[in-house]
PDB file of C-alpha atoms in Angstrom:
ATOM      1  CA  UNK A 521      -9.056  40.762 -34.421  1.00  0.00           C
ATOM      2  CA  UNK A 522      -7.121  38.300 -37.359  1.00  0.00           C
ATOM      3  CA  UNK A 523      -5.283  41.419 -38.067  1.00  0.00           C
ATOM      4  CA  UNK A 524      -3.568  42.076 -34.338  1.00  0.00           C
ATOM      5  CA  UNK A 525      -3.071  37.912 -33.973  1.00  0.00           C
ATOM      6  CA  UNK A 526      -1.144  38.365 -37.434  1.00  0.00           C
ATOM      7  CA  UNK A 527       1.078  41.577 -36.349  1.00  0.00           C
ATOM      8  CA  UNK A 528       1.537  39.822 -33.043  1.00  0.00           C
ATOM      9  CA  UNK A 529       2.687  36.300 -34.772  1.00  0.00           C
ATOM     10  CA  UNK A 530       5.224  38.786 -37.251  1.00  0.00           C
ATOM     11  CA  UNK A 531       6.745  40.094 -33.921  1.00  0.00           C
ATOM     12  CA  UNK A 532       6.953  36.689 -32.436  1.00  0.00           C
ATOM     13  CA  UNK A 533       9.046  35.613 -35.323  1.00  0.00           C
ATOM     14  CA  UNK A 534      11.090  38.585 -35.749  1.00  0.00           C
ATOM     15  CA  UNK A 535      12.280  38.254 -32.284  1.00  0.00           C
ATOM     16  CA  UNK A 536      13.017  34.334 -32.889  1.00  0.00           C
ATOM     17  CA  UNK A 537      15.072  35.261 -35.967  1.00  0.00           C
ATOM     18  CA  UNK A 538      16.777  38.228 -34.456  1.00  0.00           C
ATOM     19  CA  UNK A 539      17.657  35.593 -31.319  1.00  0.00           C
ATOM     20  CA  UNK A 540      19.080  33.520 -33.532  1.00  0.00           C
ATOM     21  CA  UNK A 541      21.058  35.696 -35.180  1.00  0.00           C
ATOM     22  CA  UNK A 542      22.344  36.625 -31.986  1.00  0.00           C
ATOM     23  CA  UNK A 543      23.235  33.020 -31.151  1.00  0.00           C
ATOM     24  CA  UNK A 544      25.644  33.346 -33.869  1.00  0.00           C
ATOM     25  CA  UNK A 545      29.317  33.787 -33.269  1.00  0.00           C
ATOM     26  CA  UNK A 546      32.322  34.264 -35.576  1.00  0.00           C
ATOM     27  CA  UNK A 547      33.895  31.005 -36.883  1.00  0.00           C
ATOM     28  CA  UNK A 548      37.763  30.996 -37.520  1.00  0.00           C
ATOM     29  CA  UNK A 549      38.664  28.034 -40.228  1.00  0.00           C
ATOM     30  CA  UNK A 550      41.107  27.305 -42.444  1.00  0.00           C
ATOM     31  CA  UNK A 551      40.456  25.371 -45.962  1.00  0.00           C
ATOM     32  CA  UNK A 552      43.365  22.827 -46.743  1.00  0.00           C
ATOM     33  CA  UNK A 553      44.722  20.397 -49.038  1.00  0.00           C
ATOM     34  CA  UNK A 554      48.124  18.160 -49.091  1.00  0.00           C
ATOM     35  CA  UNK A 555      49.229  19.155 -52.212  1.00  0.00           C
ATOM     36  CA  UNK A 556      48.330  22.456 -53.343  1.00  0.00           C
ATOM     37  CA  UNK A 557      47.619  25.777 -51.695  1.00  0.00           C
ATOM     38  CA  UNK A 558      44.000  26.911 -51.307  1.00  0.00           C
ATOM     39  CA  UNK A 559      42.998  30.141 -53.160  1.00  0.00           C
ATOM     40  CA  UNK A 560      40.296  31.022 -55.228  1.00  0.00           C
ATOM     41  CA  UNK A 561      37.496  29.495 -52.590  1.00  0.00           C
ATOM     42  CA  UNK A 562      34.338  31.080 -51.296  1.00  0.00           C
ATOM     43  CA  UNK A 563      32.437  30.091 -48.567  1.00  0.00           C
ATOM     44  CA  UNK A 564      28.541  30.309 -47.964  1.00  0.00           C
ATOM     45  CA  UNK A 565      26.604  29.760 -44.624  1.00  0.00           C
ATOM     46  CA  UNK A 566      23.654  28.626 -45.911  1.00  0.00           C
ATOM     47  CA  UNK A 567      21.430  28.635 -42.862  1.00  0.00           C
ATOM     48  CA  UNK A 568      22.586  32.398 -41.887  1.00  0.00           C
ATOM     49  CA  UNK A 569      22.575  33.632 -45.473  1.00  0.00           C
ATOM     50  CA  UNK A 570      25.973  35.104 -45.343  1.00  0.00           C
ATOM     51  CA  UNK A 571      29.587  34.460 -47.302  1.00  0.00           C
ATOM     52  CA  UNK A 572      33.026  35.428 -47.080  1.00  0.00           C
ATOM     53  CA  UNK A 573      36.095  35.185 -49.198  1.00  0.00           C
ATOM     54  CA  UNK A 574      38.612  32.516 -48.116  1.00  0.00           C
ATOM     55  CA  UNK A 575      41.956  34.431 -48.100  1.00  0.00           C
ATOM     56  CA  UNK A 576      45.094  33.161 -50.358  1.00  0.00           C
ATOM     57  CA  UNK A 577      46.440  31.287 -47.512  1.00  0.00           C
ATOM     58  CA  UNK A 578      43.031  29.205 -46.697  1.00  0.00           C
ATOM     59  CA  UNK A 579      41.951  31.029 -43.516  1.00  0.00           C
ATOM     60  CA  UNK A 580      38.288  32.446 -43.419  1.00  0.00           C
ATOM     61  CA  UNK A 581      35.990  33.763 -41.048  1.00  0.00           C
ATOM     62  CA  UNK A 582      32.203  33.555 -40.867  1.00  0.00           C
ATOM     63  CA  UNK A 583      29.363  34.060 -38.404  1.00  0.00           C
ATOM     64  CA  UNK A 584      28.015  30.697 -37.933  1.00  0.00           C
ATOM     65  CA  UNK A 585      26.242  28.430 -34.733  1.00  0.00           C
ATOM     66  CA  UNK A 586      25.899  25.076 -34.567  1.00  0.00           C
ATOM     67  CA  UNK A 587      23.716  22.671 -37.032  1.00  0.00           C
ATOM     68  CA  UNK A 588      24.347  25.375 -39.706  1.00  0.00           C
ATOM     69  CA  UNK A 589      25.518  24.701 -43.071  1.00  0.00           C
ATOM     70  CA  UNK A 590      28.698  25.717 -44.735  1.00  0.00           C
ATOM     71  CA  UNK A 591      29.244  24.962 -48.581  1.00  0.00           C
ATOM     72  CA  UNK A 592      32.772  25.532 -50.151  1.00  0.00           C
ATOM     73  CA  UNK A 593      33.132  26.602 -54.190  1.00  0.00           C
ATOM     74  CA  UNK A 594      36.279  26.772 -55.851  1.00  0.00           C
ATOM     75  CA  UNK A 595      38.145  27.294 -59.184  1.00  0.00           C
ATOM     76  CA  UNK A 596      40.291  23.834 -58.262  1.00  0.00           C
ATOM     77  CA  UNK A 597      38.559  21.981 -55.535  1.00  0.00           C
ATOM     78  CA  UNK A 598      35.139  19.982 -55.368  1.00  0.00           C
ATOM     79  CA  UNK A 599      32.384  21.757 -53.918  1.00  0.00           C
ATOM     80  CA  UNK A 600      32.106  20.729 -50.172  1.00  0.00           C
ATOM     81  CA  UNK A 601      29.350  20.934 -47.772  1.00  0.00           C
ATOM     82  CA  UNK A 602      29.440  20.775 -44.067  1.00  0.00           C
ATOM     83  CA  UNK A 603      27.137  20.774 -40.869  1.00  0.00           C
ATOM     84  CA  UNK A 604      28.792  22.529 -38.138  1.00  0.00           C
ATOM     85  CA  UNK A 605      28.948  20.430 -34.670  1.00  0.00           C
ATOM     86  CA  UNK A 606      29.168  22.343 -31.170  1.00  0.00           C
ATOM     87  CA  UNK A 607      32.900  21.258 -31.117  1.00  0.00           C
ATOM     88  CA  UNK A 608      33.113  23.181 -34.227  1.00  0.00           C
ATOM     89  CA  UNK A 609      31.804  26.421 -32.489  1.00  0.00           C
ATOM     90  CA  UNK A 610      34.040  26.162 -29.826  1.00  0.00           C
ATOM     91  CA  UNK A 611      37.091  25.098 -31.617  1.00  0.00           C
ATOM     92  CA  UNK A 612      39.847  28.070 -31.785  1.00  0.00           C
ATOM     93  CA  UNK A 613      39.726  26.944 -35.054  1.00  0.00           C
ATOM     94  CA  UNK A 614      38.416  24.469 -37.561  1.00  0.00           C
ATOM     95  CA  UNK A 615      40.200  22.951 -40.651  1.00  0.00           C
ATOM     96  CA  UNK A 616      38.422  21.989 -43.867  1.00  0.00           C
ATOM     97  CA  UNK A 617      40.191  19.300 -46.204  1.00  0.00           C
ATOM     98  CA  UNK A 618      39.216  20.094 -49.830  1.00  0.00           C
ATOM     99  CA  UNK A 619      39.908  17.829 -52.616  1.00  0.00           C
ATOM    100  CA  UNK A 620      41.139  18.845 -55.797  1.00  0.00           C
ATOM    101  CA  UNK A 621      39.103  17.882 -59.149  1.00  0.00           C
ATOM    102  CA  UNK A 622      41.618  16.274 -60.919  1.00  0.00           C
ATOM    103  CA  UNK A 623      45.354  17.307 -61.650  1.00  0.00           C
ATOM    104  CA  UNK A 624      44.983  18.004 -65.052  1.00  0.00           C
ATOM    105  CA  UNK A 625      42.834  21.033 -64.010  1.00  0.00           C
ATOM    106  CA  UNK A 626      45.217  21.936 -60.954  1.00  0.00           C
ATOM    107  CA  UNK A 627      47.973  21.774 -63.182  1.00  0.00           C
ATOM    108  CA  UNK A 628      45.940  24.084 -65.540  1.00  0.00           C
ATOM    109  CA  UNK A 629      45.071  26.779 -63.235  1.00  0.00           C
ATOM    110  CA  UNK A 630      48.606  26.843 -61.514  1.00  0.00           C
ATOM    111  CA  UNK A 631      50.316  27.243 -64.653  1.00  0.00           C
ATOM    112  CA  UNK A 632      48.572  30.167 -65.684  1.00  0.00           C
ATOM    113  CA  UNK A 633      50.114  31.958 -62.700  1.00  0.00           C
ATOM    114  CA  UNK A 634      53.419  30.860 -62.839  1.00  0.00           C
ATOM    115  CA  UNK A 635      56.575  30.540 -65.576  1.00  0.00           C
ATOM    116  CA  UNK A 636      57.121  27.058 -66.985  1.00  0.00           C
ATOM    117  CA  UNK A 637      60.453  25.714 -66.306  1.00  0.00           C
ATOM    118  CA  UNK A 638      61.674  23.519 -69.433  1.00  0.00           C
ATOM    119  CA  UNK A 639      62.193  19.962 -68.762  1.00  0.00           C
ATOM    120  CA  UNK A 640      65.418  18.678 -67.792  1.00  0.00           C
ATOM    121  CA  UNK A 641      67.140  15.034 -67.959  1.00  0.00           C
ATOM    122  CA  UNK A 642      66.148  12.490 -70.491  1.00  0.00           C
ATOM    123  CA  UNK A 643      63.051  13.434 -72.379  1.00  0.00           C
ATOM    124  CA  UNK A 644      62.958   9.944 -73.875  1.00  0.00           C
ATOM    125  CA  UNK A 645      62.532   8.814 -70.440  1.00  0.00           C
ATOM    126  CA  UNK A 646      59.058  11.204 -70.318  1.00  0.00           C
ATOM    127  CA  UNK A 647      58.004  10.420 -73.469  1.00  0.00           C
ATOM    128  CA  UNK A 648      57.893   6.534 -72.997  1.00  0.00           C
ATOM    129  CA  UNK A 649      56.318   6.942 -69.751  1.00  0.00           C
ATOM    130  CA  UNK A 650      53.014   8.411 -71.704  1.00  0.00           C
ATOM    131  CA  UNK A 651      50.162   6.117 -72.134  1.00  0.00           C
ATOM    132  CA  UNK A 652      47.380   6.316 -74.823  1.00  0.00           C
ATOM    133  CA  UNK A 653      44.255   4.634 -73.165  1.00  0.00           C
ATOM    134  CA  UNK A 654      42.218   2.752 -75.325  1.00  0.00           C
ATOM    135  CA  UNK A 655      38.275   3.682 -74.685  1.00  0.00           C
ATOM    136  CA  UNK A 656      36.353   1.092 -75.928  1.00  0.00           C
ATOM    137  CA  UNK A 657      38.642  -1.890 -74.597  1.00  0.00           C
ATOM    138  CA  UNK A 658      39.894   0.103 -71.408  1.00  0.00           C
ATOM    139  CA  UNK A 659      38.091  -1.395 -68.095  1.00  0.00           C
ATOM    140  CA  UNK A 660      36.539   1.270 -66.157  1.00  0.00           C
ATOM    141  CA  UNK A 661      37.915   1.591 -62.525  1.00  0.00           C
ATOM    142  CA  UNK A 662      35.021   2.532 -60.763  1.00  0.00           C
ATOM    143  CA  UNK A 663      37.168   3.299 -57.471  1.00  0.00           C
ATOM    144  CA  UNK A 664      38.901   6.206 -58.543  1.00  0.00           C
ATOM    145  CA  UNK A 665      36.687   9.378 -58.909  1.00  0.00           C
ATOM    146  CA  UNK A 666      35.892  10.882 -61.858  1.00  0.00           C
ATOM    147  CA  UNK A 667      35.412  15.087 -63.183  1.00  0.00           C
ATOM    148  CA  UNK A 668      31.978  14.180 -64.344  1.00  0.00           C
ATOM    149  CA  UNK A 669      29.148  14.048 -62.151  1.00  0.00           C
ATOM    150  CA  UNK A 670      25.926  12.084 -62.338  1.00  0.00           C
ATOM    151  CA  UNK A 671      23.964  14.891 -63.948  1.00  0.00           C
ATOM    152  CA  UNK A 672      26.373  15.405 -66.809  1.00  0.00           C
ATOM    153  CA  UNK A 673      28.471  18.004 -65.390  1.00  0.00           C
ATOM    154  CA  UNK A 674      32.207  18.336 -66.887  1.00  0.00           C
ATOM    155  CA  UNK A 675      33.880  20.936 -64.849  1.00  0.00           C
ATOM    156  CA  UNK A 676      36.988  20.447 -66.316  1.00  0.00           C
ATOM    157  CA  UNK A 677      35.745  20.820 -69.998  1.00  0.00           C
ATOM    158  CA  UNK A 678      33.518  23.990 -68.350  1.00  0.00           C
ATOM    159  CA  UNK A 679      36.382  25.405 -66.504  1.00  0.00           C
ATOM    160  CA  UNK A 680      38.691  25.203 -69.920  1.00  0.00           C
ATOM    161  CA  UNK A 681      35.947  26.923 -72.159  1.00  0.00           C
ATOM    162  CA  UNK A 682      35.281  29.971 -69.454  1.00  0.00           C
ATOM    163  CA  UNK A 683      39.323  30.290 -69.155  1.00  0.00           C
ATOM    164  CA  UNK A 684      39.641  30.410 -72.942  1.00  0.00           C
ATOM    165  CA  UNK A 685      36.684  32.907 -73.501  1.00  0.00           C
ATOM    166  CA  UNK A 686      37.787  35.092 -70.715  1.00  0.00           C
ATOM    167  CA  UNK A 687      41.867  35.167 -71.852  1.00  0.00           C
ATOM    168  CA  UNK A 688      40.204  36.013 -75.527  1.00  0.00           C
ATOM    169  CA  UNK A 689      38.182  39.225 -73.966  1.00  0.00           C
ATOM    170  CA  UNK A 690      41.018  40.492 -71.816  1.00  0.00           C
ATOM    171  CA  UNK A 691      44.166  39.701 -73.905  1.00  0.00           C
ATOM    172  CA  UNK A 692      46.152  42.214 -71.580  1.00  0.00           C
ATOM    173  CA  UNK A 693      45.358  40.366 -68.188  1.00  0.00           C
ATOM    174  CA  UNK A 694      48.461  38.281 -67.456  1.00  0.00           C
ATOM    175  CA  UNK A 695      46.585  36.639 -64.488  1.00  0.00           C
ATOM    176  CA  UNK A 696      42.340  36.573 -64.673  1.00  0.00           C
ATOM    177  CA  UNK A 697      41.804  34.774 -61.705  1.00  0.00           C
ATOM    178  CA  UNK A 698      43.160  37.102 -59.169  1.00  0.00           C
ATOM    179  CA  UNK A 699      40.367  39.791 -59.419  1.00  0.00           C
ATOM    180  CA  UNK A 700      38.122  39.564 -56.216  1.00  0.00           C
ATOM    181  CA  UNK A 701      36.861  42.533 -55.470  1.00  0.00           C
ATOM    182  CA  UNK A 702      33.356  42.215 -57.366  1.00  0.00           C
ATOM    183  CA  UNK A 703      33.233  38.121 -55.395  1.00  0.00           C
ATOM    184  CA  UNK A 704      33.569  40.283 -52.117  1.00  0.00           C
ATOM    185  CA  UNK A 705      30.837  42.303 -53.005  1.00  0.00           C
ATOM    186  CA  UNK A 706      28.335  39.767 -54.193  1.00  0.00           C
ATOM    187  CA  UNK A 707      29.421  37.647 -51.021  1.00  0.00           C
ATOM    188  CA  UNK A 708      28.138  40.481 -49.007  1.00  0.00           C
ATOM    189  CA  UNK A 709      24.872  41.326 -50.527  1.00  0.00           C
ATOM    190  CA  UNK A 710      23.814  38.179 -52.089  1.00  0.00           C
ATOM    191  CA  UNK A 711      22.508  35.114 -50.485  1.00  0.00           C
ATOM    192  CA  UNK A 712      23.431  31.509 -51.398  1.00  0.00           C
ATOM    193  CA  UNK A 713      19.578  31.035 -52.279  1.00  0.00           C
ATOM    194  CA  UNK A 714      19.882  33.337 -55.186  1.00  0.00           C
ATOM    195  CA  UNK A 715      22.826  31.180 -57.203  1.00  0.00           C
ATOM    196  CA  UNK A 716      20.936  27.810 -55.932  1.00  0.00           C
ATOM    197  CA  UNK A 717      17.482  28.371 -56.729  1.00  0.00           C
ATOM    198  CA  UNK A 718      17.364  31.825 -59.031  1.00  0.00           C
ATOM    199  CA  UNK A 719      20.347  31.296 -61.214  1.00  0.00           C
ATOM    200  CA  UNK A 720      20.348  27.017 -60.736  1.00  0.00           C
ATOM    201  CA  UNK A 721      24.014  27.254 -60.419  1.00  0.00           C
ATOM    202  CA  UNK A 722      25.594  23.734 -58.715  1.00  0.00           C
ATOM    203  CA  UNK A 723      27.630  24.601 -55.669  1.00  0.00           C
ATOM    204  CA  UNK A 724      31.033  23.339 -58.139  1.00  0.00           C
ATOM    205  CA  UNK A 725      29.862  26.208 -60.451  1.00  0.00           C
ATOM    206  CA  UNK A 726      29.248  29.549 -58.133  1.00  0.00           C
ATOM    207  CA  UNK A 727      32.648  30.507 -58.317  1.00  0.00           C
ATOM    208  CA  UNK A 728      33.773  29.524 -62.199  1.00  0.00           C
ATOM    209  CA  UNK A 729      30.414  32.113 -62.436  1.00  0.00           C
ATOM    210  CA  UNK A 730      31.750  34.900 -60.524  1.00  0.00           C
ATOM    211  CA  UNK A 731      35.075  34.569 -61.919  1.00  0.00           C
ATOM    212  CA  UNK A 732      33.535  34.836 -65.255  1.00  0.00           C
ATOM    213  CA  UNK A 733      31.327  37.800 -63.970  1.00  0.00           C
ATOM    214  CA  UNK A 734      34.290  39.506 -62.898  1.00  0.00           C
ATOM    215  CA  UNK A 735      36.039  39.941 -66.424  1.00  0.00           C
ATOM    216  CA  UNK A 736      32.993  41.493 -67.565  1.00  0.00           C
ATOM    217  CA  UNK A 737      33.866  45.062 -68.996  1.00  0.00           C
ATOM    218  CA  UNK A 738      30.312  46.157 -67.456  1.00  0.00           C
ATOM    219  CA  UNK A 739      30.964  45.067 -63.991  1.00  0.00           C
ATOM    220  CA  UNK A 740      32.661  48.477 -63.128  1.00  0.00           C
ATOM    221  CA  UNK A 741      29.713  50.122 -63.515  1.00  0.00           C
ATOM    222  CA  UNK A 742      27.560  47.652 -61.588  1.00  0.00           C
ATOM    223  CA  UNK A 743      29.929  48.168 -58.486  1.00  0.00           C
ATOM    224  CA  UNK A 744      29.480  51.431 -58.569  1.00  0.00           C
ATOM    225  CA  UNK A 745      25.851  51.588 -58.355  1.00  0.00           C
ATOM    226  CA  UNK A 746      24.512  50.728 -54.815  1.00  0.00           C
ATOM    227  CA  UNK A 747      21.280  48.829 -55.772  1.00  0.00           C
ATOM    228  CA  UNK A 748      20.874  45.611 -54.954  1.00  0.00           C
ATOM    229  CA  UNK A 749      18.723  44.757 -57.662  1.00  0.00           C
ATOM    230  CA  UNK A 750      20.807  46.367 -60.446  1.00  0.00           C
ATOM    231  CA  UNK A 751      23.231  43.781 -59.092  1.00  0.00           C
ATOM    232  CA  UNK A 752      21.074  40.737 -59.027  1.00  0.00           C
ATOM    233  CA  UNK A 753      19.818  41.876 -62.545  1.00  0.00           C
ATOM    234  CA  UNK A 754      23.560  42.269 -63.638  1.00  0.00           C
ATOM    235  CA  UNK A 755      24.203  38.200 -62.584  1.00  0.00           C
ATOM    236  CA  UNK A 756      20.598  36.951 -64.223  1.00  0.00           C
ATOM    237  CA  UNK A 757      22.149  38.313 -67.216  1.00  0.00           C
ATOM    238  CA  UNK A 758      25.355  37.167 -67.290  1.00  0.00           C
ATOM    239  CA  UNK A 759      24.023  33.622 -66.120  1.00  0.00           C
ATOM    240  CA  UNK A 760      22.071  33.528 -69.580  1.00  0.00           C
ATOM    241  CA  UNK A 761      25.396  33.818 -71.295  1.00  0.00           C
ATOM    242  CA  UNK A 762      27.258  31.551 -68.612  1.00  0.00           C
ATOM    243  CA  UNK A 763      24.865  28.651 -68.955  1.00  0.00           C
ATOM    244  CA  UNK A 764      25.336  28.475 -72.557  1.00  0.00           C
ATOM    245  CA  UNK A 765      28.797  28.710 -72.719  1.00  0.00           C
ATOM    246  CA  UNK A 766      28.841  25.691 -70.666  1.00  0.00           C
ATOM    247  CA  UNK A 767      26.084  23.853 -71.331  1.00  0.00           C
ATOM    248  CA  UNK A 768      26.985  20.017 -71.953  1.00  0.00           C
ATOM    249  CA  UNK A 769      24.817  17.081 -73.168  1.00  0.00           C
ATOM    250  CA  UNK A 770      23.103  14.996 -70.534  1.00  0.00           C
ATOM    251  CA  UNK A 771      23.793  11.037 -70.333  1.00  0.00           C
TER     252      UNK A 771
END
């Protein structure tokens, strides 16, 4: 009797999950920023356990329904979480505004993909505008955002450390941030909870971690394999080295 009840309960739960999945529809959106173009962004639907790679112009399509939570992770932009409303689901397209970490990080990434032009005009004027801050006497501006989170994660430093290693290991690649094939595979097969709970990655770290994985020589072998477990083992192994590389002392 208990076994029969258990099977019946399982069938009911499966039916409810299937009904919820059917209630989801494709939501069209665009991630935007006022200053720079949006690229190198991924988006997870935490509730539906699916993900997608945001296109170069910021456009994305993802399956969702009302009250689903979307998480955006990027190299340049701060991670963002939004809960979809009924209006979002009904809209022809939703716009998600992303904020950059700091101008410093944005410039580093942009310059890695473009040829720099020499400075024109009076160079002394530019030198005179520079200001060296005194960390001991300078008052702290609590209004301005910083790139250091409460748990001690300095994303700008992390990015520079990771990029330095990637470029060292891939000296012949002119643009190490443009590869997305591996990321697309991961977004189709791996759930957000795996990054968050198993790998213990924060939202801001996920895209940087995937970039780190993309530039590993073993990634081609992993992509040829159809085993999801082999892919997960690869990510776990890469995460060990990634954590060592990006480790920073907690305050």
